[in-house]
PDB file of C-alpha atoms in Angstrom:
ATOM      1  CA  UNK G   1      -9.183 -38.207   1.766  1.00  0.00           C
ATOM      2  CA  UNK G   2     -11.182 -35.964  -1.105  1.00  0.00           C
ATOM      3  CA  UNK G   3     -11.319 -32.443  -0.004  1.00  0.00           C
ATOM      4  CA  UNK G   4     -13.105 -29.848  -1.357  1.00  0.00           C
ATOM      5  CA  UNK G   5     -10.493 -27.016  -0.441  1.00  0.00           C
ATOM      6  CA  UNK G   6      -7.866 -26.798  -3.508  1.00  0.00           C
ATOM      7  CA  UNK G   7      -6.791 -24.137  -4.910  1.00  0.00           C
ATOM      8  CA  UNK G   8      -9.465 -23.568  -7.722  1.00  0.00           C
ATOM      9  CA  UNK G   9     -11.884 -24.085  -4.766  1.00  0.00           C
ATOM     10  CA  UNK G  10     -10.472 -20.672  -3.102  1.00  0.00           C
ATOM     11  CA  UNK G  11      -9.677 -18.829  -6.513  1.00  0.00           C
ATOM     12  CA  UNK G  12     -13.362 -19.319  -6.991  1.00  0.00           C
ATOM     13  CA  UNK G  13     -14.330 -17.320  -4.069  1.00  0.00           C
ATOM     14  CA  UNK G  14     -12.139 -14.531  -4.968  1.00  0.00           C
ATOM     15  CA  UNK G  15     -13.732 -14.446  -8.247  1.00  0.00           C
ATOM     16  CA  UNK G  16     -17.357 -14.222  -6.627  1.00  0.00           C
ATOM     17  CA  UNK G  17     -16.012 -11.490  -5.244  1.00  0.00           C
ATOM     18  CA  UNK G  18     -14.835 -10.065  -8.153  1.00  0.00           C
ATOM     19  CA  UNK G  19     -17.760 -10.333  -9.658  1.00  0.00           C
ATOM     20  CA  UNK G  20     -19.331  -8.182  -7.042  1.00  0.00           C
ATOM     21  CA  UNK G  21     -16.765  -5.680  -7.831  1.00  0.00           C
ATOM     22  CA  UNK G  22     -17.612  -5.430 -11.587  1.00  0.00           C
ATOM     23  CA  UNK G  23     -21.347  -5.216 -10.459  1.00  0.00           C
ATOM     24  CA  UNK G  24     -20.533  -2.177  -8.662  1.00  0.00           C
ATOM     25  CA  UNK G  25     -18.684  -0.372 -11.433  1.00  0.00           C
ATOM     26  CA  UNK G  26     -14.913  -1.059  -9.892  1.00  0.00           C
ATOM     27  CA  UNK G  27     -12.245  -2.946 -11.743  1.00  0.00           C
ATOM     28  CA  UNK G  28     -12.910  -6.445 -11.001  1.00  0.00           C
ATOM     29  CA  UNK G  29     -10.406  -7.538  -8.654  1.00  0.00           C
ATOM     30  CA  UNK G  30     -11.436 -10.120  -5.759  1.00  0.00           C
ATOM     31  CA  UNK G  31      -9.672 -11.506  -2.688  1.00  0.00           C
ATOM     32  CA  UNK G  32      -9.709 -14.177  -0.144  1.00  0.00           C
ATOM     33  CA  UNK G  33      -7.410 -15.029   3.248  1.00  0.00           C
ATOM     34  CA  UNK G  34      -7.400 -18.452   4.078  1.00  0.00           C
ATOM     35  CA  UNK G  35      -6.249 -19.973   6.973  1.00  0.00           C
ATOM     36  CA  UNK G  36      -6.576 -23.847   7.598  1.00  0.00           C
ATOM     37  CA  UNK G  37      -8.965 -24.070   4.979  1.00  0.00           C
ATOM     38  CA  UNK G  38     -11.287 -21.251   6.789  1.00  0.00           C
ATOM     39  CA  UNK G  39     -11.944 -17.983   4.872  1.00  0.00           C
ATOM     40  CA  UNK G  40     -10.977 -15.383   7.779  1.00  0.00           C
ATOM     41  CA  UNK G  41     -11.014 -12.393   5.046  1.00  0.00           C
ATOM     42  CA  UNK G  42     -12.539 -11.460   1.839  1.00  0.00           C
ATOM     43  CA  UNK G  43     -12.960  -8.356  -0.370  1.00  0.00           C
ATOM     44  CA  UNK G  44     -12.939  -6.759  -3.421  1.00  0.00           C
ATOM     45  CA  UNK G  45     -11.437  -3.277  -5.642  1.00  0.00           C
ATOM     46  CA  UNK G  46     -13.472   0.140  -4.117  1.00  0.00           C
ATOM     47  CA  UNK G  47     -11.160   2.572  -5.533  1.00  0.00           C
ATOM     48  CA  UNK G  48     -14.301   4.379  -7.077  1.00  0.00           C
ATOM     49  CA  UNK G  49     -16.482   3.963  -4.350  1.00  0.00           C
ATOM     50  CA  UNK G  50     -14.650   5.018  -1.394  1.00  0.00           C
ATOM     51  CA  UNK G  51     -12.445   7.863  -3.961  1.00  0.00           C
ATOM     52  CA  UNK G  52      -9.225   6.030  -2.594  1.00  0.00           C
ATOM     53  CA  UNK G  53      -6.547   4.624  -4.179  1.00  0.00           C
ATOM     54  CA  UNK G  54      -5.309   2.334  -1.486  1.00  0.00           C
ATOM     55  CA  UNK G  55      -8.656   0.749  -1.398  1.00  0.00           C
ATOM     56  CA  UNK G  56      -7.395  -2.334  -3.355  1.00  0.00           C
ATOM     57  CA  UNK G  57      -9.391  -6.188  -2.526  1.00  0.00           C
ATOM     58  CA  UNK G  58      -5.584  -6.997  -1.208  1.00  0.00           C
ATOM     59  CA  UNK G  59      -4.952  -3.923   1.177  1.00  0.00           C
ATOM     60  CA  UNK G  60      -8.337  -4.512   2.447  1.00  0.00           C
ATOM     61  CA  UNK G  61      -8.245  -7.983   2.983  1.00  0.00           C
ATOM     62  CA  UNK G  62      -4.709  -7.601   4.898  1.00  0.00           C
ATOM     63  CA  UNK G  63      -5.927  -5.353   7.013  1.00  0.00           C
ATOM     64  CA  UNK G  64      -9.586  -7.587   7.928  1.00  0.00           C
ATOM     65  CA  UNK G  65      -7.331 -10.679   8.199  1.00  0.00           C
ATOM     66  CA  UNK G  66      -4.806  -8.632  10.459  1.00  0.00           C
ATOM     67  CA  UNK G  67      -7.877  -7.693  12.585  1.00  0.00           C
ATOM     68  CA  UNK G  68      -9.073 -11.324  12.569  1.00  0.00           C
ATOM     69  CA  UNK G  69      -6.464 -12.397  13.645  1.00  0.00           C
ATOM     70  CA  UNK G  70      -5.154 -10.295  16.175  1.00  0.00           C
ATOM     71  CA  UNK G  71      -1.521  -9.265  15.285  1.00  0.00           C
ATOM     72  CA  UNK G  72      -0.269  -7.520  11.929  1.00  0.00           C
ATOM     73  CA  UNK G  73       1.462 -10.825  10.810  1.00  0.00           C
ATOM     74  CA  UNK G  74      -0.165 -13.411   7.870  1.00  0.00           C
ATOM     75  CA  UNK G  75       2.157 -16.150   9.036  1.00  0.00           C
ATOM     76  CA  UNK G  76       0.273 -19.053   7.701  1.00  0.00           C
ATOM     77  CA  UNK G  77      -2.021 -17.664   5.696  1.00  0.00           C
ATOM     78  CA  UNK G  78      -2.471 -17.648   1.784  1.00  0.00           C
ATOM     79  CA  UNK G  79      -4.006 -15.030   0.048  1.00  0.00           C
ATOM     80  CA  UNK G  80      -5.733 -15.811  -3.198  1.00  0.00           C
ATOM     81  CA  UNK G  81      -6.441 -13.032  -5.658  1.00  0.00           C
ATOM     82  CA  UNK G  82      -7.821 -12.818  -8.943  1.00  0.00           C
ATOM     83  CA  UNK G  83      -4.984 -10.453 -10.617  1.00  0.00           C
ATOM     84  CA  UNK G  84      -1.575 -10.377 -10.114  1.00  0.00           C
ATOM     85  CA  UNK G  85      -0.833  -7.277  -7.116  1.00  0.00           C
ATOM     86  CA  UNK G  86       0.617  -4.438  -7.888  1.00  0.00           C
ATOM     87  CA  UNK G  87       3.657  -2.926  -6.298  1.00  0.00           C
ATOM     88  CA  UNK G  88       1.920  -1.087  -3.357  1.00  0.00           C
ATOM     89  CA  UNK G  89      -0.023  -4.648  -2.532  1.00  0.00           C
ATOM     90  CA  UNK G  90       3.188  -6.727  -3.090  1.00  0.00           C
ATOM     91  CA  UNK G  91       4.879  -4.207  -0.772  1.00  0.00           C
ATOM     92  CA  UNK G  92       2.074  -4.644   2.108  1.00  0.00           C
ATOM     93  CA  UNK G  93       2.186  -8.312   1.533  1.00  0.00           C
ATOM     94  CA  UNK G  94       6.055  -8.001   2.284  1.00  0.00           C
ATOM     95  CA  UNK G  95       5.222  -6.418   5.571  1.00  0.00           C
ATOM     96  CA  UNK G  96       2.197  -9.118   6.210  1.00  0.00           C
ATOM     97  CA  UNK G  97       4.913 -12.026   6.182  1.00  0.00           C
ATOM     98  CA  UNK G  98       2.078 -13.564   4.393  1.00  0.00           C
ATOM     99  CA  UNK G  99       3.055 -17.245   3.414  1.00  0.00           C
ATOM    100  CA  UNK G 100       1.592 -18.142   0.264  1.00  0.00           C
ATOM    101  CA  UNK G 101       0.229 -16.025  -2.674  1.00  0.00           C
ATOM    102  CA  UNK G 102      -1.606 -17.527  -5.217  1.00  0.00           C
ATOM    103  CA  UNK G 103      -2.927 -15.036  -8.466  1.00  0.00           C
ATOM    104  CA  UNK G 104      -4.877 -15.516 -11.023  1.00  0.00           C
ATOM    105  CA  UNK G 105      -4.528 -13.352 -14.256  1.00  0.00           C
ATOM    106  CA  UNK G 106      -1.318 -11.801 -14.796  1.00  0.00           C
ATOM    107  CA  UNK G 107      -0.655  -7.774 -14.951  1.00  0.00           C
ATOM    108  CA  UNK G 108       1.551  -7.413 -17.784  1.00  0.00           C
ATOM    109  CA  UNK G 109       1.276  -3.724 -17.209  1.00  0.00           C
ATOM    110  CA  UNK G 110       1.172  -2.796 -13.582  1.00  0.00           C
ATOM    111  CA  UNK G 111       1.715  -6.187 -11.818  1.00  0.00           C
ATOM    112  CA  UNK G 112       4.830  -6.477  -9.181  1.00  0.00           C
ATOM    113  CA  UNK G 113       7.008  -9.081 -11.031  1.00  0.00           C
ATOM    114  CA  UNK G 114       7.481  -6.463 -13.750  1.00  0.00           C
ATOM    115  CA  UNK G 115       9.208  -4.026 -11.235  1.00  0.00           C
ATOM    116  CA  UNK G 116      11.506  -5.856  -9.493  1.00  0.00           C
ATOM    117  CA  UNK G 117       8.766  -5.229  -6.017  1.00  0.00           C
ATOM    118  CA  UNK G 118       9.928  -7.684  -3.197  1.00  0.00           C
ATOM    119  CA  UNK G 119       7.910  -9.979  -1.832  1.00  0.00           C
ATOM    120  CA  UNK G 120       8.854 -11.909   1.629  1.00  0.00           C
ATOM    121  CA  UNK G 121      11.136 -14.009   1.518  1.00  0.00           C
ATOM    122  CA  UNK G 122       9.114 -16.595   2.869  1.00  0.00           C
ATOM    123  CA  UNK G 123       6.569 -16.137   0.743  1.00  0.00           C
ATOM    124  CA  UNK G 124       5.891 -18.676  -1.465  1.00  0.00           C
ATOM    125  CA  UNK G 125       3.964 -17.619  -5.091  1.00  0.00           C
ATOM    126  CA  UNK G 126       1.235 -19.950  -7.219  1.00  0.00           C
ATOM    127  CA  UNK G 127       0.071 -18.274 -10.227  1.00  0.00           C
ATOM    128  CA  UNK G 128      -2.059 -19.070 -13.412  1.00  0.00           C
ATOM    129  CA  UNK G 129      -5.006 -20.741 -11.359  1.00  0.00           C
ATOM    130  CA  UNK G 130      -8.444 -19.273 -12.944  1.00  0.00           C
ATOM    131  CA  UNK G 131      -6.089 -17.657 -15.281  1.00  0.00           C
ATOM    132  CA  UNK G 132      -8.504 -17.611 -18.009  1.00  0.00           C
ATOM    133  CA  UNK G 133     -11.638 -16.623 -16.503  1.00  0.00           C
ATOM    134  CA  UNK G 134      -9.800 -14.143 -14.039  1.00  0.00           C
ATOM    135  CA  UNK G 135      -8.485 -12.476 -17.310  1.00  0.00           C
ATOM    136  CA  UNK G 136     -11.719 -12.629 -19.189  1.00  0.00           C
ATOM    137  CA  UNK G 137     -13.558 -10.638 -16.792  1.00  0.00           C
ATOM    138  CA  UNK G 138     -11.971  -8.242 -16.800  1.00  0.00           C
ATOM    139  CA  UNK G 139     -11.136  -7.938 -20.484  1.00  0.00           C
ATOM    140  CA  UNK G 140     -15.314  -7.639 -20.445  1.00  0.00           C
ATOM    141  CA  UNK G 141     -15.120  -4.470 -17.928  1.00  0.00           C
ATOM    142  CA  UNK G 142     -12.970  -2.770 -20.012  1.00  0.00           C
ATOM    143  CA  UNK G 143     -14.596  -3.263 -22.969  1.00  0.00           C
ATOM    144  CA  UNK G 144     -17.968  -2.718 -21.268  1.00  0.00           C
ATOM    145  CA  UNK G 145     -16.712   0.818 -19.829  1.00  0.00           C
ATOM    146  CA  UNK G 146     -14.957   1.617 -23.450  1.00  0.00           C
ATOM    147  CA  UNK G 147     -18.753   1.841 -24.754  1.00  0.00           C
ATOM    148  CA  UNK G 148     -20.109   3.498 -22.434  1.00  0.00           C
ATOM    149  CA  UNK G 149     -17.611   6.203 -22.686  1.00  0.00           C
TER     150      UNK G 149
ATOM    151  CA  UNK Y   1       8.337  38.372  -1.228  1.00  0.00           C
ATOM    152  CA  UNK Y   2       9.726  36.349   1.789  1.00  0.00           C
ATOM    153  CA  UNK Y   3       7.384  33.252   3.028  1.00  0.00           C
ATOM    154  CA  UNK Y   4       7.812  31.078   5.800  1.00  0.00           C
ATOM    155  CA  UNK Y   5       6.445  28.378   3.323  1.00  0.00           C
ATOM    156  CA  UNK Y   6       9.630  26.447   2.157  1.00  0.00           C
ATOM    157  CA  UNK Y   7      10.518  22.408   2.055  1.00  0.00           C
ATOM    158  CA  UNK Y   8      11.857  23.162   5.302  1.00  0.00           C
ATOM    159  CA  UNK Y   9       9.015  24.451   6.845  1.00  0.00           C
ATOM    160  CA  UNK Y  10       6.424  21.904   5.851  1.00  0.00           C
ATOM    161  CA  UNK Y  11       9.112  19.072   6.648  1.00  0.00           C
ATOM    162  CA  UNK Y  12       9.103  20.389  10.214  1.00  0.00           C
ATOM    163  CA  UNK Y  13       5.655  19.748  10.656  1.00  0.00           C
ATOM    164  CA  UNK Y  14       5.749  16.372   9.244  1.00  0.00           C
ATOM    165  CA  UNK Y  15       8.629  15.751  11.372  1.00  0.00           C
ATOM    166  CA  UNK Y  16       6.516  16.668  14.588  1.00  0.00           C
ATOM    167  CA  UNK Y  17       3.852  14.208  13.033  1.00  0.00           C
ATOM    168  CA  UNK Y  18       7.410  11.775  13.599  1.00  0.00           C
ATOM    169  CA  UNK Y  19       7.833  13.376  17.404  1.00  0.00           C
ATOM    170  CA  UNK Y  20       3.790  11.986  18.099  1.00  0.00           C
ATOM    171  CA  UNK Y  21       4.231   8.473  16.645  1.00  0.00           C
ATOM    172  CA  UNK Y  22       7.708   8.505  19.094  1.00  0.00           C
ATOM    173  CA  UNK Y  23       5.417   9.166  21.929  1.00  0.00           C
ATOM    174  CA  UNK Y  24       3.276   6.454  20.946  1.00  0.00           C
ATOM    175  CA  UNK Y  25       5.977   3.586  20.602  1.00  0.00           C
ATOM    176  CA  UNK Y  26       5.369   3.662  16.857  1.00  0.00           C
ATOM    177  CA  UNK Y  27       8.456   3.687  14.053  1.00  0.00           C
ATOM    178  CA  UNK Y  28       8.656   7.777  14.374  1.00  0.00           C
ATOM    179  CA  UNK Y  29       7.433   8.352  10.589  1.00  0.00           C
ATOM    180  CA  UNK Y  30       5.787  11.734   9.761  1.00  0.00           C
ATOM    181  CA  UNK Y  31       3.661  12.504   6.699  1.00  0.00           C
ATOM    182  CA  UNK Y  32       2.089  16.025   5.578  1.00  0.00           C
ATOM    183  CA  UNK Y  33       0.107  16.995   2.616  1.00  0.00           C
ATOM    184  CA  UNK Y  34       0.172  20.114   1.192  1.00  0.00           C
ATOM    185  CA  UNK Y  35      -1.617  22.187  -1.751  1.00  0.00           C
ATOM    186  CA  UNK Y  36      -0.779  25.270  -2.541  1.00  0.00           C
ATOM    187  CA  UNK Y  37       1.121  26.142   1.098  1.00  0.00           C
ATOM    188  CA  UNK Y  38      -1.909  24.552   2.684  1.00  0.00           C
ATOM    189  CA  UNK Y  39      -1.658  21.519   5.014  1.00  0.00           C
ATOM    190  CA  UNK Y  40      -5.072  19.397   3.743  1.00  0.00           C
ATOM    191  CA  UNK Y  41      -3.498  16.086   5.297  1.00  0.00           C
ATOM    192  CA  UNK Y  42      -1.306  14.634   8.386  1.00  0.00           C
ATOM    193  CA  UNK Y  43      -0.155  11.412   9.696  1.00  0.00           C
ATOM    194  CA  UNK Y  44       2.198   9.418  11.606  1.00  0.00           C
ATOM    195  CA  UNK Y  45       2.913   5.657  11.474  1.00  0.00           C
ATOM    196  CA  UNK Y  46       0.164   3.872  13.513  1.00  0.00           C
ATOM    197  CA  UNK Y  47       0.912   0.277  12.623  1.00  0.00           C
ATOM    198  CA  UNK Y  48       1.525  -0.993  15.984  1.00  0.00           C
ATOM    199  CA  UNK Y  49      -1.904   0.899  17.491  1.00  0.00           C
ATOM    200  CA  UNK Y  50      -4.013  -0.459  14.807  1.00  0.00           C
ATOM    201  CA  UNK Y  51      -2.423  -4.105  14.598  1.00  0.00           C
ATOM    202  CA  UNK Y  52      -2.318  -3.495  10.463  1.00  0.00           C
ATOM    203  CA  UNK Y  53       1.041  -3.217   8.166  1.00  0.00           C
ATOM    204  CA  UNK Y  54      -0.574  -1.431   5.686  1.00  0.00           C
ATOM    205  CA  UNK Y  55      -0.982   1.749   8.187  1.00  0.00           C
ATOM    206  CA  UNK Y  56       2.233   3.541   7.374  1.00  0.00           C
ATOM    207  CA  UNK Y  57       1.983   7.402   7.635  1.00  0.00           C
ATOM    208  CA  UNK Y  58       1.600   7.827   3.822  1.00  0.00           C
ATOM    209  CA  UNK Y  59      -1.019   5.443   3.422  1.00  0.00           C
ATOM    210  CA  UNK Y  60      -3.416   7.160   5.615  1.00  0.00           C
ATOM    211  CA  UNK Y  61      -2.420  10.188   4.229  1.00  0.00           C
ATOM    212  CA  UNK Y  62      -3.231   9.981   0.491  1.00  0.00           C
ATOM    213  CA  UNK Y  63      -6.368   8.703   1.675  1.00  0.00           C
ATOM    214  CA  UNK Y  64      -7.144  11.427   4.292  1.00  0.00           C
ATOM    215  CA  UNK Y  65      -5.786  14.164   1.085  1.00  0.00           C
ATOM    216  CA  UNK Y  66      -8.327  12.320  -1.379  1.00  0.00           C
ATOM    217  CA  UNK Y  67     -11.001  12.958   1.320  1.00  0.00           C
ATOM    218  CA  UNK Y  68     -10.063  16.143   1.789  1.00  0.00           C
ATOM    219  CA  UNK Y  69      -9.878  17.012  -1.984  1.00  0.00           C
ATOM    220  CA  UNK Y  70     -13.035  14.639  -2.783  1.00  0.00           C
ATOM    221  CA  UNK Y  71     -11.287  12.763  -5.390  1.00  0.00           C
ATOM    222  CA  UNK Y  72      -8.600   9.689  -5.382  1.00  0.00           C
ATOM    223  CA  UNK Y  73      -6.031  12.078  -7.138  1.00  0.00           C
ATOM    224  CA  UNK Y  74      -3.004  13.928  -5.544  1.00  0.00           C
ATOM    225  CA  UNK Y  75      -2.376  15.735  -8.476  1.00  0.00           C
ATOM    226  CA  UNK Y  76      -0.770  19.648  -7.327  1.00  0.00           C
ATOM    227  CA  UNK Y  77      -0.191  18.031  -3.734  1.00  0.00           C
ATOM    228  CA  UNK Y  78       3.121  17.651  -2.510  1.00  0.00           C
ATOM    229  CA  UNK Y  79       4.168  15.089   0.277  1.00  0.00           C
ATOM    230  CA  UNK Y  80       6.518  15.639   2.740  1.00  0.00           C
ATOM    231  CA  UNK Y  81       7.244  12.520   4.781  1.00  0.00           C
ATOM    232  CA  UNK Y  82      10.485  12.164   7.124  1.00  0.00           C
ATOM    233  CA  UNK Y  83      11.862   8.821   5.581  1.00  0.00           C
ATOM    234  CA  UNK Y  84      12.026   7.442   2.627  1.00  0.00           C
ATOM    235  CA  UNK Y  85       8.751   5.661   1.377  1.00  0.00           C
ATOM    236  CA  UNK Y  86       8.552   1.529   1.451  1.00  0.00           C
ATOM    237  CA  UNK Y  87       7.376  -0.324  -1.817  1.00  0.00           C
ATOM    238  CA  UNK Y  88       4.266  -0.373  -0.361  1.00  0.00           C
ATOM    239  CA  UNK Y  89       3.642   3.573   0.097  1.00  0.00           C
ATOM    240  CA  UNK Y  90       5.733   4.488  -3.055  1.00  0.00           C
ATOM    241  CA  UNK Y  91       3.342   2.181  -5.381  1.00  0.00           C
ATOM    242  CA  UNK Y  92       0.127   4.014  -3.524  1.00  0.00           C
ATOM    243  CA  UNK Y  93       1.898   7.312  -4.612  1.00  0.00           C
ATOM    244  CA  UNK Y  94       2.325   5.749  -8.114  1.00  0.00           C
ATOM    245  CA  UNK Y  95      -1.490   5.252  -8.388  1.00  0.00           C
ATOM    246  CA  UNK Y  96      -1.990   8.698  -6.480  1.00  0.00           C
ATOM    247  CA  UNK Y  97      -0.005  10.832  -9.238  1.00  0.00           C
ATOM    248  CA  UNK Y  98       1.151  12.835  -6.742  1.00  0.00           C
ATOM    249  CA  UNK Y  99       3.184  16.230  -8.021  1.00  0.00           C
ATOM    250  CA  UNK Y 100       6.014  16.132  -5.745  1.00  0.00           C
ATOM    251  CA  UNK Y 101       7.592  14.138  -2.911  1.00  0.00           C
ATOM    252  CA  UNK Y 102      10.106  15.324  -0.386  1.00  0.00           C
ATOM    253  CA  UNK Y 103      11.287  13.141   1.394  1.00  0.00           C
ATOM    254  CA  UNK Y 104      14.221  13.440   4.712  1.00  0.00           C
ATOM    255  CA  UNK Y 105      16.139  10.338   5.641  1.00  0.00           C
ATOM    256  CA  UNK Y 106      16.796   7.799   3.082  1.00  0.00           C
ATOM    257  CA  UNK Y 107      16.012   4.222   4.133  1.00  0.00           C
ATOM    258  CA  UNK Y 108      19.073   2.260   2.518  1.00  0.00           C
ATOM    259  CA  UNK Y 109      17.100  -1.517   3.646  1.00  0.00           C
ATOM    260  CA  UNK Y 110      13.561  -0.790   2.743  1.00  0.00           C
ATOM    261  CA  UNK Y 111      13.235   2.404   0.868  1.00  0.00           C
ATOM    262  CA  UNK Y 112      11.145   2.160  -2.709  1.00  0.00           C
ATOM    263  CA  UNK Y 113      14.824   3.568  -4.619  1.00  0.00           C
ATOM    264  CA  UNK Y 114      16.408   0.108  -3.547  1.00  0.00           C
ATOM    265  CA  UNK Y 115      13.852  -2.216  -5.259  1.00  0.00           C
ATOM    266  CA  UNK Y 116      12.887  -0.071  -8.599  1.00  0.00           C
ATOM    267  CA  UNK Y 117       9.514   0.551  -7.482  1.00  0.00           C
ATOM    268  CA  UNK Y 118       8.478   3.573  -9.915  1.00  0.00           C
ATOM    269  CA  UNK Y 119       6.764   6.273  -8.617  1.00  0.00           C
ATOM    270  CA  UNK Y 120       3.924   7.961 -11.417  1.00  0.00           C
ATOM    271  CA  UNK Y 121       6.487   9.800 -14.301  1.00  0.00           C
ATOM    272  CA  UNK Y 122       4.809  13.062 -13.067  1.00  0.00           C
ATOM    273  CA  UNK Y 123       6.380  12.588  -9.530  1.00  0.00           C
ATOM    274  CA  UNK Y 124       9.139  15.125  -8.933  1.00  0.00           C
ATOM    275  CA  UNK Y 125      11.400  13.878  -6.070  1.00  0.00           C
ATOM    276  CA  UNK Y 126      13.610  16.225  -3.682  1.00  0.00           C
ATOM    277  CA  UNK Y 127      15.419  14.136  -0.993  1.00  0.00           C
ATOM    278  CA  UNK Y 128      17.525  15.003   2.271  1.00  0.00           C
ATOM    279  CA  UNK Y 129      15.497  17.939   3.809  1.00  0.00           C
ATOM    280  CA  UNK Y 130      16.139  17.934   7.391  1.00  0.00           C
ATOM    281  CA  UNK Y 131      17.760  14.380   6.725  1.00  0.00           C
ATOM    282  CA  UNK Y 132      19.754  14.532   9.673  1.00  0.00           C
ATOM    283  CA  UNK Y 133      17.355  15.259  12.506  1.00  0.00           C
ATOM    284  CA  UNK Y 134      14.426  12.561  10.700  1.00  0.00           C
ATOM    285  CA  UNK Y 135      17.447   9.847  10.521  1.00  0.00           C
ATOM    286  CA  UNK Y 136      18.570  10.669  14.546  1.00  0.00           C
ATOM    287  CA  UNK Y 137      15.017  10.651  15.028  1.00  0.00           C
ATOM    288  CA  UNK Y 138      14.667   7.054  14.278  1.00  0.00           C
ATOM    289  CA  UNK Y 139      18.249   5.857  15.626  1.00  0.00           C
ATOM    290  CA  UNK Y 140      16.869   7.177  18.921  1.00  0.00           C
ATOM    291  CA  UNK Y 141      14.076   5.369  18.800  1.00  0.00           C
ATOM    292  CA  UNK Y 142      15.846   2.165  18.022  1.00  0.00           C
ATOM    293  CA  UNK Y 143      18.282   2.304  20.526  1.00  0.00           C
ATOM    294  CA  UNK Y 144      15.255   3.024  22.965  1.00  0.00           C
ATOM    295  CA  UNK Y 145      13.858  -0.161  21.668  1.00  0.00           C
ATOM    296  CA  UNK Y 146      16.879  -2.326  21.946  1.00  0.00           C
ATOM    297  CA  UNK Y 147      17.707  -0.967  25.596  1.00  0.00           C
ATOM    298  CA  UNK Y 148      13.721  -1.780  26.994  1.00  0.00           C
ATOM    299  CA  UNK Y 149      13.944  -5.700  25.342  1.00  0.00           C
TER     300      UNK Y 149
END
């Protein structure tokens, strides 16, 4: 049977909110938790807005899915997320047990895989989906908030 | 001139941050903040009580400190927390650039030194105050555990 619900389906809804993230002024990073195909969690970069550094899309989403849910665990959940985490995110998706991660753009700079950060071990990784469009938006934030300044 | 304000004194407090989480059934973690010999932040590790991974003493410290200070930075702050930081908490300290950390037991499974997670290159680090009374802290709470299952 033809579903709807692949990967660039998801990806897509991380990127919306993303996009709602750049609109506000924040780094665009977006997030969704999916579960059987249903979006229990979504959410996007509010470091600015709430003057907080732990207010990534990912630490956010882990703890609405979390509450969703009804215990700390992701156990059969994937999260799908526009950039590649960084090490505090990829340390509270170690916690999470989440299942699957799937990233868009890679962080050359700040992203997990470059430090040696431990995931789960049952976590399995997907990356490069949106790549493109992941990475060009922000590419235009930056270069956006380089004129301004 | 003699002050009661040493590493020792502000680890005490954290640890008694530790003692509450104990009482709680919580992983007896402690967390204070301080700026200039001023306590602007406390926590204890809460992720049990609030069903959430990501609510490790630290975490809800930086952002209770950034509140405090009104901006995301913990720039002149100095942590004191009773065990060693996870991946997660050490890479919210990276994007905190906070001043100093002092930290008491060392987590040999978990702790950020094991998996190269880098702190910000501003971070000083001073380990091992009151290291023995924050590790027997947590032993007794694990064998407290393991006796009650």
């Amino acid at each position: 049977m033809l579903t709807p619900y692949d990967d660039t389906y998801f990806m897509k809804k991380a990127y919306e909110e993303a996009e709602i993230a750049f609109e506000k002024g924040e780094i665009p990073v977006g997030v969704v938790v999916v579960i059987k195909n249903r979006i229990i969690a979504r959410g996007h970069n509010l470091t600015e807005t709430l003057n907080d550094v732990t207010a990534h899309a990912e630490m956010q989403s882990i703890t609405a899915a979390a509450g969703f849910l009804g215990g700390k665990y992701l156990r059969n959940c994937t999260m799908y997320v526009t950039l590649e985490p960084c090490q505090m995110c990829a340390g509270a998706l170690y916690w999470s047990q989440l299942s699957r991660l799937v990233f868009g753009a890679k962080d050359e700079h700040r992203g997990y895989q470059k430090f040696g950060v431990q995931l789960h071990p049952k976590t399995e990784v997907s990356q490069g989906i949106m790549e493109q469009e992941c990475s060009q938006l922000l590419k235009k934030f930056f270069i956006e908030k380089r004129n301004l300044n």
